[in-house]
């Protein structure tokens, strides 16, 4: 009998890292271990103290990432009783754009006493939003110069992305910028730590650092137009050599093999983004199927063989999700967050009491009551912009809207209308894809929400008119990372030569299939038509009341601050 | 020393009747008594049983009104220790249009065994909405005929009013219609019971029965166009002889004097409408001041020396509020009802818990938290159409809208936005008056809300830019009825010759004055501007999404009913 072989996928999230040991042959998830970052999200003060951080800073400590490796890898090996010799590969996925400045040998600047007190020497987490001024100037200059790359990103580069963050370091801490030999995504940095080799991936480069397989990075002239000192940043602090997902970056270095209890024969895959690595873990390795990572927000991914301009998508990157295909990414900035907001701030005592009496989670009780309603029965319709609109309006200044209240409107009606609104948001994204010539044949959901809310899944099927299935794994990013690790190891070592082969064996869907009901779909089509009218009316400038409310609010807050 | 003289005002509400004994010289409210109607609002089955009533029926039992007289009048006399000889007058006010069919002697048909089992023999309460088909046909025919009266009622006759109700009796119970010698407002019927004389008032006729001082009632031809059998209804079952408020209908009849413990020298004023009678009780006896009766809804009344067409007001009636002036009435169909809905269905447990811990009413806690916010600080804006829009859109099919939600929106922000929305609704009504050439100089509030909510009053002042004061009496309808009773008695009997004289002595305002703050008014002007845009967009047909939601809802409910 053949010895079973394993890979380890490591998913670096916002608050913790998770290792998953997977049987390469069957995809069985044999063991898992989670380690919370000691310093979590650093948004008030640096770990050593010092003055309060400026607003919108969100930093992390790279030592926390190393600690995840040190804690979780030995733990899954021990728990599974698996020998290090049977671990043929390691893959990692990371939040992105999460980036840091390092010295030439990969040591983070914040590990050096000379720089430790400077916030800009630390990791800038994906949700560090303090580079908004740089993003605004970058977009303005790109528009003035007619830079073609804008069209690949829905017309706008986000403050969360790589160059605004690099530029902020240069603006606010030029000595840190100067001292940094490398500016690198955390995903690539951790692979460097594992292998000793700086091998960067196409995925984070494409989605976050304005890289394109054909056009390459932005031009040095464009960078010089931002700031002359940025002209050579790509060649001096980054690299133009990039590797698609599944590429083997190298093997676990002898030093790391020692530290983590691994073999130096363990292949390491190049880094990847958490959402994207979930795609093959959802069994999706072909064009025109939409993967939705559903949690506090939704990330939508579709692949296609050709490039199409899709209005308002977050990014289109060749080899960005899987080698050989264009990866399209879109998103909704709040989904589960809206339901959580409602349960926290909008659910009356009588619902809370009933939930407590019946030993039910409030979400479950609301779902149960909402499931008894027919589409349209509530008379309510909402725009799901509680945290702005990521796709397809790309406008963080929008806000939520609810229409149709009356004196007998019930909590479960509001809850259902909120779910429906997020489904209309997804339907609007699908429509944008299809209008642009990127068909979406069916939907596969993964993430935290699908496991908990069947009503939500049925509503998404009914609203979109597409069949929806759910990934079997509840930890698709880690599973996807383990699958890419199997590809990095290769078939000769007991892995696979392609991600398609890996997906065929290691990924699975649940047996439940959510099929659209024709009657419900017809009713939702009427409501979606109304949603679309309101979406354009409030979202495209015909009535900018949501912006005006924001301005009035900003004035009020300023007036209040002046009083104190 | 002169003997003190008293009048009694009796306010017939929806669920109970209240008597108030008032010192004529000082307006002091000496004693009050309330009696709840035994049969309340009859909307399920008749008191004797029988089949369920059809939808939208709302009936009452006239015996309950008589019982109010029998219980409360002796009680206030006893409580105050006042002799019947010192009670110089009685005035009554009533909900309206609340009407009933009677025999020639005033006996209600429902008191007769032959008719008792027929719902149409009972009192139709103001909120009986089952005559909507008749109202629709009436409006349609009036439009086709170009009837001028429509313009006095904002272009539409309500299903709540007199002729739709009479017509429904004819349509559905022709034998009841046939047997009824009189069709009469409950306000006039109770005066008839007190005096033995059928003396009808201009107020209910003008606001509810399409009567005008110059034009009289609608034409017989118009009535015949509705149904030939209605042609002579005015001359055979009503009367064209009408009396303005404050007219003495007669004296308490010997039989009633005996039954109620009153003197036959007690003058009885003609009947009146609850909201309108509150106007002089708010000290308002001159043009261009707006009285707002603020409770579950708001009724707005303004008087002027001239007739102007005001888009969307409920009615304009000469002598309708006070003799010699045009009385304009407008309204908001839900105000306090919206706040109550929110407290019942939208306030989270942590607010309920804090209120309980601090021994506060939830409304008070929300008010306290909302008062700490500046105008605009919530980022929210609402359309206050939870129960449709009475003025100035006259459209019951509209529904509530809230804009500007985000993930940190708090309950007190929503509460404040709801209050502000109702203030914007009032400001919109004031604007309609002023645009039509009916200036509104200041505001006087009465009713249940003002006594409880200082923040609300300040917001109304800030939004409208008008000084707002509050009536001292918490029972202005009953006080107003007592004031008209003093006028009916006349100065010679110890009362007054005019309602102006009565108001000068018997009515008072609280000392608190709510003055608009310039800064807050400026901010609210920006928000009101946005409210106005949304009001017209959703209310005047540019986007009929609220109607579409209603249609979709009706379909859903029909589908659900078909399932069972």
mmCIF file of C-alpha atoms in Angstrom, chain A residues 24 35 37 51 71 79 106 115 136 149 192 223 235-236 241 261 310 319 346 387-388 397 405-406 431 499 503 507 564:
data_model
loop_
_atom_site.group_PDB
_atom_site.id
_atom_site.type_symbol
_atom_site.label_atom_id
_atom_site.label_comp_id
_atom_site.label_asym_id
_atom_site.label_seq_id
_atom_site.Cartn_x
_atom_site.Cartn_y
_atom_site.Cartn_z
ATOM 1 C CA UNK A 24 -3.259 14.903 -1.101
ATOM 2 C CA UNK A 35 -2.883 30.790 16.252
ATOM 3 C CA UNK A 37 -1.620 37.118 16.414
ATOM 4 C CA UNK A 51 2.207 58.183 20.745
ATOM 5 C CA UNK A 71 3.008 27.025 16.473
ATOM 6 C CA UNK A 79 -2.290 15.982 15.972
ATOM 7 C CA UNK A 106 14.390 39.976 4.238
ATOM 8 C CA UNK A 115 13.301 51.798 13.064
ATOM 9 C CA UNK A 136 -6.385 60.239 -4.678
ATOM 10 C CA UNK A 149 -4.274 50.514 -16.591
ATOM 11 C CA UNK A 192 10.917 34.089 1.427
ATOM 12 C CA UNK A 223 5.946 56.593 -11.047
ATOM 13 C CA UNK A 235 13.751 47.818 -10.151
ATOM 14 C CA UNK A 236 15.410 48.713 -6.869
ATOM 15 C CA UNK A 241 10.075 38.533 -12.146
ATOM 16 C CA UNK A 261 10.030 20.223 12.178
ATOM 17 C CA UNK A 310 -16.158 45.176 -17.004
ATOM 18 C CA UNK A 319 -2.887 34.343 -14.413
ATOM 19 C CA UNK A 346 -32.135 46.913 15.287
ATOM 20 C CA UNK A 387 -20.414 50.301 3.945
ATOM 21 C CA UNK A 388 -20.479 51.981 0.554
ATOM 22 C CA UNK A 397 -19.261 57.380 0.268
ATOM 23 C CA UNK A 405 -41.713 50.854 5.866
ATOM 24 C CA UNK A 406 -45.191 50.881 7.311
ATOM 25 C CA UNK A 431 -25.298 41.651 -14.815
ATOM 26 C CA UNK A 499 -4.392 22.708 -10.244
ATOM 27 C CA UNK A 503 -9.148 20.174 -7.752
ATOM 28 C CA UNK A 507 -11.982 19.766 -3.648
ATOM 29 C CA UNK A 564 -14.809 70.636 22.831
#
